[in-house]
Amino acid sequence: MNEFHRIRRLPPYVFEQVNKIKAQARANGADIVDLGMGNPDLPAPRHVIEKLVETAGKPRTDRYSASKGIGGLRRAQAAYYERRFGVKLNPDTQVVATLGSKEGFANMAQAITGPGDVVLVPNPSYPIHAFGFLMAGGVIRSVPAEPTPAMFPALERAIMHSVPKPIALVVCYPSNPTAFVAGLDFYRDLVAFAKKHEIILLSDLAYAEVYFDEASPPPSVLQVPGAMDCTVEFTSMSKTFSMAGWRMGFAVGNERLIAALARVKSYLDYGAYTPIQVAATAALNGPDECIREMRDVYRKRRDALVESFGKAGWDIPVPEATMFAWVQIPEKFRHLGSVEFAKLLVEKAEVAVAPGLGFGEHGDEFVRLAIVENEQRIRQAARNLKKFFDSADSTLHNVIGIKRAV
C-alpha cells in the first residue's frame, strides 16, 4: 500500500532512532542521563495545582469548553502582555488559547497555507515550524537562524528567487534549538522587512521567561510599532510554569490572522479542559516568585553544564536563554553526523542528546543538550563523557574513521 499523501511529505523522525537505542539501553540496566527531550522536570507551581483540583470538583467544568479559550484566560494573557511587554491586546479579538504553542503553529499553518505556498523558515529550527506548513501543503525555503544583520540579505534573496512569493516568515527567539536571542533592533528590521514584502510574521516566544540576564529580558516582536499589522506570536505555559503536559499555550496579534486560527480551531476542538484553563489563569494572574525560582534552577544547571562538560573536554557555548545548549560535535566525531554521534553517546557514555539533524540539515554538525536533569546528574554525564572521550581513540578506531553516507 502506498504511503498517504501527507505522511509522504514528512521525513523520517530522526529522534526515534536515538530513542530506540536509549530505551534498549535502559531495558538492559543502563543509567542513561537524558539530556535529549526538552521536557521540564520541575513541578508546576503549588497554587496552580490547587486551583486545578478545586475547579475539577465542580460538575459544570466537565462540559465542553470554549475553543478559543475561556474569557478569563484570554484576559489574563492580555494582562500578561501589557505587564511584561507594554503591549495592549484585545482579549476578544487578538488572543486565542491553544493546546500548546505547537498546536497553535500547526493550525495557523492550516489556516493560512494553500497548496504550494512558500514559507520562510530558519534552518535549524524547531520541527513544527517547518513541518506544520509541509503538512498543510506548503513549501519550505530555508533561511539563516541567527538574528544578525547578515540574515536580511539572505531573506531578500529568498523573496527574490521564490516562486510564488513567500506568504510568511517564521522566527523563534529565544530559539529552540540554538538558544539565539534577538533584541528589539533586530525585530524592528524584521517588521520593516515583513511589511515591505507584505508577508506574515509568525513569532514563537515559548521561552520568553527562561533567560539568565535579569537586566535584559527577551522582548516581544509586538513591541515594535506596526508589528500588529502583520504578526502573530505564540507563547506557552510549558516552560514558564513547568506545565508541559497540561498543553496550554496562546496565539496573540493581528485580528484577521487570529480570527482565521480561531475559525479553524472551532472545527477541530472544544478547547482545553476547563479546570486546566482556570488553573492557567491563576498562573498568569498569580505571584511570579515561581518564575524566578525556575530561572534560578536552570541558571545553576546551565553553569554546571558549561563547567563540567568543559572539564571533560567538550566546550559548551554559554546560552543566554532557553533550557538548551546548542553544541558543535567534537571534531574527531564530526564526520559521523549528529545521529550516529548521538547513538554513540548513549551506547558508550550513557548520555542521551538530541541530534541536530532533527532540526534541519544545517544542524547536522551539532547536538542539542537540554538541562532537564539536576546538577548532580549533569556532572555525572560529564564524568561519563570524559571516560568516553579519553578512551575513544583506542576503543573506537573502527568507528571514528567511518565516513558518512552521502
Coordinates of C-alpha atoms in Angstrom, one line a residue:
M1 CA 0.0 0.0 0.0
N2 CA 1.3 3.4 -0.9
E3 CA 2.1 6.0 1.8
F4 CA -0.6 8.6 2.5
H5 CA 0.0 11.9 0.8
R6 CA 0.8 13.9 4.0
I7 CA 2.8 11.2 5.5
R8 CA 5.0 11.1 2.4
R9 CA 5.8 14.8 2.9
L10 CA 7.3 14.1 6.3
P11 CA 10.9 12.9 6.7
P12 CA 11.9 10.0 9.0
Y13 CA 11.7 11.0 12.6
V14 CA 15.4 11.1 13.4
F15 CA 14.9 11.4 17.2
E16 CA 13.2 8.0 17.2
Q17 CA 16.5 6.3 16.2
V18 CA 18.1 7.6 19.4
N19 CA 15.0 7.0 21.5
K20 CA 15.1 3.3 20.5
I21 CA 18.7 2.8 21.5
K22 CA 18.0 4.7 24.7
A23 CA 15.1 2.5 25.6
Q24 CA 17.0 -0.6 24.8
A25 CA 20.0 0.6 27.0
R26 CA 17.6 1.3 29.9
A27 CA 16.0 -2.1 29.5
N28 CA 19.4 -3.6 29.8
G29 CA 20.0 -1.8 33.1
A30 CA 21.9 1.3 31.9
D31 CA 21.5 4.5 33.9
I32 CA 21.0 7.0 31.0
V33 CA 21.4 10.7 31.8
D34 CA 18.8 12.1 29.4
L35 CA 19.6 15.5 28.0
G36 CA 17.6 14.8 24.9
M37 CA 14.0 15.9 25.0
G38 CA 13.2 19.4 26.3
N39 CA 10.7 18.0 28.8
P40 CA 10.7 20.1 32.0
D41 CA 11.3 18.1 35.2
L42 CA 10.3 20.9 37.6
P43 CA 6.9 20.7 39.3
A44 CA 4.1 23.1 38.4
P45 CA 3.5 25.8 41.0
R46 CA 1.5 24.7 44.0
H47 CA -1.1 27.4 43.8
V48 CA -1.8 26.4 40.2
I49 CA -2.2 22.7 41.1
E50 CA -4.6 23.7 43.9
K51 CA -6.7 25.7 41.6
L52 CA -6.9 22.8 39.2
V53 CA -8.0 20.5 42.0
E54 CA -10.6 23.0 43.3
T55 CA -12.1 23.5 39.8
A56 CA -12.1 19.9 38.8
G57 CA -14.6 19.2 41.6
K58 CA -17.3 21.3 40.0
P59 CA -19.7 19.3 37.7
R60 CA -20.1 22.2 35.2
T61 CA -16.4 22.1 34.4
D62 CA -16.8 18.6 32.8
R63 CA -18.8 20.1 29.9
Y64 CA -17.4 21.3 26.6
S65 CA -15.2 24.4 26.9
A66 CA -14.6 27.3 24.6
S67 CA -12.4 26.5 21.6
K68 CA -10.7 29.9 21.7
G69 CA -10.3 29.8 25.5
I70 CA -12.5 31.0 28.3
G71 CA -12.8 34.7 28.7
G72 CA -10.9 34.9 32.0
L73 CA -7.9 33.1 30.5
R74 CA -7.7 35.3 27.4
R75 CA -8.0 38.4 29.7
A76 CA -5.2 37.1 31.8
Q77 CA -2.9 36.6 28.8
A78 CA -3.7 40.1 27.6
A79 CA -2.8 41.4 31.1
Y80 CA 0.5 39.5 31.0
Y81 CA 1.4 41.0 27.6
E82 CA 0.7 44.5 28.9
R83 CA 2.6 43.9 32.2
R84 CA 5.6 42.2 30.6
F85 CA 6.0 43.9 27.2
G86 CA 3.8 47.0 27.4
V87 CA 1.7 45.6 24.5
K88 CA -2.1 46.1 24.7
L89 CA -4.2 43.3 23.3
N90 CA -8.0 43.0 22.9
P91 CA -8.7 39.6 24.6
D92 CA -11.8 39.1 22.5
T93 CA -10.2 39.6 19.1
Q94 CA -6.4 39.4 19.5
V95 CA -6.0 36.4 21.8
V96 CA -6.7 32.7 21.3
A97 CA -5.8 29.9 23.7
T98 CA -4.2 26.9 22.1
L99 CA -3.4 23.4 23.1
G100 CA 0.3 24.3 23.5
S101 CA 2.2 26.6 21.1
K102 CA 2.9 23.5 18.9
E103 CA -0.8 23.0 18.1
G104 CA -1.2 26.7 17.6
F105 CA 1.5 26.8 14.9
A106 CA 0.1 23.7 13.2
N107 CA -3.4 25.1 13.0
M108 CA -2.2 28.5 11.9
A109 CA -0.4 26.7 9.1
Q110 CA -3.7 25.1 8.2
A111 CA -5.5 28.4 8.3
I112 CA -3.2 30.4 6.0
T113 CA -1.5 27.9 3.7
G114 CA -2.6 27.0 0.3
P115 CA -1.1 24.2 -1.9
G116 CA 2.4 25.3 -3.0
D117 CA 2.6 28.4 -0.8
V118 CA 6.1 29.2 0.2
V119 CA 7.1 29.8 3.8
L120 CA 10.5 31.1 5.0
V121 CA 11.7 29.0 8.0
P122 CA 15.1 29.2 9.8
N123 CA 17.3 26.2 9.5
P124 CA 17.9 24.8 12.0
S125 CA 14.6 25.3 13.8
Y126 CA 12.0 23.5 15.9
P127 CA 10.4 20.9 13.7
I128 CA 6.8 22.1 13.8
H129 CA 8.0 25.5 12.3
A130 CA 8.6 23.7 9.0
F131 CA 6.5 20.5 9.1
G132 CA 3.3 22.3 10.1
F133 CA 3.4 24.0 6.8
L134 CA 4.5 20.9 4.9
M135 CA 1.5 19.0 6.2
A136 CA -0.7 21.9 5.2
G137 CA 0.5 21.6 1.6
G138 CA 3.1 24.4 1.7
V139 CA 6.7 24.6 0.6
I140 CA 9.6 25.5 2.9
R141 CA 12.5 27.7 1.9
S142 CA 15.3 27.7 4.5
V143 CA 16.8 30.9 5.8
P144 CA 19.6 31.6 8.4
A145 CA 18.6 31.2 12.0
E146 CA 21.0 33.6 13.7
P147 CA 19.4 37.1 14.3
T148 CA 22.1 39.3 12.9
P149 CA 22.1 41.9 10.1
A150 CA 23.5 39.2 7.8
M151 CA 20.1 37.5 7.9
F152 CA 18.4 40.2 5.8
P153 CA 20.4 39.8 2.5
A154 CA 19.5 36.1 2.7
L155 CA 15.9 37.0 3.3
E156 CA 15.9 39.3 0.3
R157 CA 17.4 36.6 -1.9
A158 CA 14.8 34.2 -0.7
I159 CA 12.0 36.6 -1.6
M160 CA 13.5 37.4 -5.0
H161 CA 14.1 33.7 -6.0
S162 CA 10.9 32.1 -4.6
V163 CA 8.0 31.4 -7.0
P164 CA 5.4 32.0 -5.8
K165 CA 6.4 34.8 -3.5
P166 CA 6.6 33.6 0.2
I167 CA 3.5 34.2 2.3
A168 CA 5.1 34.1 5.7
L169 CA 8.3 34.1 7.7
V170 CA 8.8 32.1 11.0
V171 CA 11.1 33.2 13.8
C172 CA 11.8 31.8 17.2
Y173 CA 13.8 33.8 19.8
P174 CA 15.0 32.8 22.3
S175 CA 15.5 29.9 20.0
N176 CA 14.9 26.2 20.2
P177 CA 17.3 24.6 19.4
T178 CA 20.1 27.2 19.0
A179 CA 19.4 29.4 22.1
F180 CA 19.9 32.5 19.9
V181 CA 18.3 35.7 21.5
A182 CA 17.0 38.6 19.4
G183 CA 16.8 42.2 20.5
L184 CA 14.3 44.9 19.6
D185 CA 16.6 46.5 17.0
F186 CA 16.5 43.2 15.1
Y187 CA 12.8 42.9 15.5
R188 CA 12.3 46.5 14.1
D189 CA 14.2 45.5 11.0
L190 CA 12.3 42.2 10.8
V191 CA 8.9 44.0 10.9
A192 CA 10.1 46.5 8.3
F193 CA 11.1 43.6 6.1
A194 CA 7.7 41.8 6.5
K195 CA 5.7 45.0 5.8
K196 CA 7.9 45.9 2.8
H197 CA 7.2 42.5 1.2
E198 CA 3.7 42.1 2.5
I199 CA 4.3 38.8 4.3
I200 CA 3.0 37.4 7.5
L201 CA 5.4 37.3 10.5
L202 CA 5.0 34.3 12.9
S203 CA 7.0 34.5 16.1
D204 CA 7.5 31.7 18.6
L205 CA 8.1 33.2 22.0
A206 CA 7.8 30.0 24.1
Y207 CA 11.0 30.7 26.0
A208 CA 10.2 34.3 26.9
E209 CA 10.7 33.7 30.6
V210 CA 13.6 31.3 30.5
Y211 CA 16.5 33.8 30.5
F212 CA 19.6 34.4 32.6
D213 CA 20.3 38.1 32.4
E214 CA 17.8 39.8 34.6
A215 CA 18.7 43.2 33.1
S216 CA 17.8 42.1 29.6
P217 CA 14.6 40.0 29.4
P218 CA 13.8 38.9 25.8
P219 CA 11.4 41.3 24.1
S220 CA 8.3 40.5 22.0
V221 CA 8.2 41.4 18.4
L222 CA 4.8 43.0 19.1
Q223 CA 6.6 45.8 21.0
V224 CA 7.6 47.2 17.6
P225 CA 5.2 49.9 16.3
G226 CA 3.2 48.5 13.4
A227 CA 4.1 44.8 14.1
M228 CA 0.4 44.1 14.9
D229 CA -0.4 44.8 11.2
C230 CA 1.3 41.6 10.1
T231 CA 2.3 39.5 13.2
V232 CA 1.0 36.6 15.3
E233 CA 3.1 35.5 18.3
F234 CA 2.9 32.2 20.1
T235 CA 3.6 31.6 23.8
S236 CA 3.3 28.7 26.1
M237 CA 2.8 27.7 29.8
S238 CA 5.0 24.7 29.3
K239 CA 8.4 26.2 30.2
T240 CA 7.4 29.3 32.2
F241 CA 5.3 27.3 34.7
S242 CA 6.6 23.8 34.1
M243 CA 3.2 22.8 32.7
A244 CA 4.3 21.0 29.6
G245 CA 1.9 18.1 29.9
W246 CA -1.1 20.4 30.6
R247 CA -0.9 21.6 26.9
M248 CA -1.8 25.2 27.3
G249 CA -0.5 28.0 25.0
F250 CA -1.6 31.1 23.2
A251 CA -1.6 32.9 19.9
V252 CA -1.9 36.7 20.0
G253 CA -1.6 39.5 17.5
N254 CA -3.2 40.6 14.2
E255 CA -7.0 40.3 14.4
R256 CA -7.5 38.9 10.9
L257 CA -5.0 36.1 11.5
I258 CA -6.2 35.3 15.0
A259 CA -9.8 35.1 13.6
A260 CA -8.6 32.6 10.9
L261 CA -6.9 30.5 13.6
A262 CA -10.0 30.6 15.8
R263 CA -12.2 29.5 12.9
V264 CA -10.0 26.5 12.1
K265 CA -9.9 25.5 15.7
S266 CA -13.6 25.8 16.1
Y267 CA -13.9 22.9 13.6
L268 CA -11.3 20.8 15.3
D269 CA -11.5 21.0 19.1
Y270 CA -13.6 22.3 22.0
G271 CA -10.6 23.8 23.8
A272 CA -8.6 22.5 26.7
Y273 CA -10.3 21.0 29.8
T274 CA -11.9 23.9 31.7
P275 CA -10.1 23.3 35.0
I276 CA -6.8 23.5 33.2
Q277 CA -7.8 26.8 31.7
V278 CA -8.8 28.1 35.1
A279 CA -5.6 26.9 36.6
A280 CA -3.6 28.6 33.8
T281 CA -5.5 31.8 34.5
A282 CA -4.4 31.5 38.2
A283 CA -0.8 31.1 37.0
L284 CA -0.8 34.1 34.8
N285 CA -2.6 36.3 37.4
G286 CA -0.6 34.9 40.3
P287 CA 2.7 35.7 42.0
D288 CA 5.8 35.4 39.9
E289 CA 8.2 34.0 42.5
C290 CA 7.8 30.6 40.9
I291 CA 9.1 32.0 37.6
R292 CA 12.2 33.5 39.3
E293 CA 12.8 30.2 41.0
M294 CA 12.5 28.3 37.7
R295 CA 15.1 30.7 36.1
D296 CA 17.4 30.2 39.1
V297 CA 17.3 26.4 38.8
Y298 CA 18.0 26.5 35.1
R299 CA 20.8 29.0 35.5
K300 CA 22.6 26.8 38.0
R301 CA 22.1 23.8 35.7
R302 CA 23.5 25.8 32.8
D303 CA 26.5 26.8 34.8
A304 CA 27.1 23.2 35.9
L305 CA 26.8 22.0 32.3
V306 CA 29.3 24.6 31.0
E307 CA 31.8 24.0 33.7
S308 CA 31.7 20.2 33.9
F309 CA 31.5 19.5 30.2
G310 CA 34.3 21.9 29.7
K311 CA 36.5 19.9 32.1
A312 CA 35.5 16.8 30.2
G313 CA 36.9 18.2 27.0
W314 CA 33.7 19.5 25.4
D315 CA 33.4 23.3 25.3
I316 CA 29.8 24.5 25.7
P317 CA 28.8 27.9 24.4
V318 CA 27.1 29.7 27.3
P319 CA 23.4 30.0 26.4
E320 CA 21.8 33.4 27.4
A321 CA 18.3 31.9 27.5
T322 CA 16.2 28.7 27.0
M323 CA 16.7 25.4 28.7
F324 CA 19.1 24.3 25.9
A325 CA 22.7 24.4 24.8
W326 CA 23.4 24.1 21.0
V327 CA 26.8 22.5 20.8
Q328 CA 29.1 21.5 17.9
I329 CA 30.1 17.9 17.9
P330 CA 33.8 17.4 18.9
E331 CA 36.0 17.5 15.8
K332 CA 37.1 13.8 15.9
F333 CA 33.4 12.7 15.8
R334 CA 32.0 15.4 13.5
H335 CA 32.2 13.3 10.3
L336 CA 29.8 10.8 11.8
G337 CA 26.9 13.3 11.8
S338 CA 24.7 14.1 14.7
V339 CA 22.5 11.0 14.6
E340 CA 25.4 8.5 14.7
F341 CA 27.2 10.6 17.3
A342 CA 24.1 10.7 19.5
K343 CA 23.7 6.9 19.3
L344 CA 27.4 6.6 20.2
L345 CA 26.9 8.7 23.3
V346 CA 24.0 6.5 24.5
E347 CA 26.0 3.3 23.9
K348 CA 29.4 4.4 25.2
A349 CA 28.7 7.2 27.7
E350 CA 25.1 6.6 28.8
V351 CA 24.2 10.1 27.9
A352 CA 21.3 11.0 25.6
V353 CA 21.2 14.1 23.5
A354 CA 19.1 15.4 20.6
P355 CA 20.8 15.1 17.2
G356 CA 20.9 18.4 15.4
L357 CA 19.8 16.8 12.1
G358 CA 16.3 16.6 13.6
F359 CA 16.1 20.4 13.5
G360 CA 17.3 20.7 9.8
E361 CA 20.2 19.7 7.7
H362 CA 22.2 22.7 8.8
G363 CA 22.2 21.3 12.3
D364 CA 23.9 18.1 11.5
E365 CA 27.3 19.1 13.0
F366 CA 25.5 19.9 16.3
V367 CA 23.6 18.3 19.1
R368 CA 21.1 19.9 21.5
L369 CA 21.6 19.4 25.2
A370 CA 18.5 20.0 27.4
I371 CA 19.2 20.9 31.0
V372 CA 16.3 18.8 32.3
E373 CA 18.4 16.8 34.8
N374 CA 19.6 18.1 38.1
E375 CA 23.1 19.4 38.7
Q376 CA 24.4 16.1 40.1
R377 CA 23.1 14.2 37.1
I378 CA 24.6 16.8 34.7
R379 CA 28.0 16.3 36.4
Q380 CA 27.6 12.6 36.2
A381 CA 27.0 12.9 32.5
A382 CA 30.3 14.9 32.2
R383 CA 32.2 12.2 34.1
N384 CA 30.8 9.6 31.7
L385 CA 31.7 11.7 28.7
K386 CA 35.3 12.3 29.9
K387 CA 35.8 8.5 30.3
F388 CA 34.4 8.0 26.8
F389 CA 36.5 10.8 25.2
D390 CA 39.7 9.6 26.9
S391 CA 39.3 6.1 25.7
A392 CA 37.7 6.8 22.2
D393 CA 41.0 6.7 20.2
S394 CA 41.8 3.2 21.4
T395 CA 38.4 1.7 21.6
L396 CA 36.7 3.2 18.6
H397 CA 39.4 3.1 16.0
N398 CA 36.9 1.2 13.8
V399 CA 34.1 3.8 14.3
I400 CA 35.8 7.2 14.2
G401 CA 37.2 6.5 10.8
I402 CA 33.8 5.7 9.2
K403 CA 32.7 8.3 6.7
R404 CA 29.0 9.3 6.5
A405 CA 26.9 8.0 3.6
V406 CA 26.0 10.9 1.3

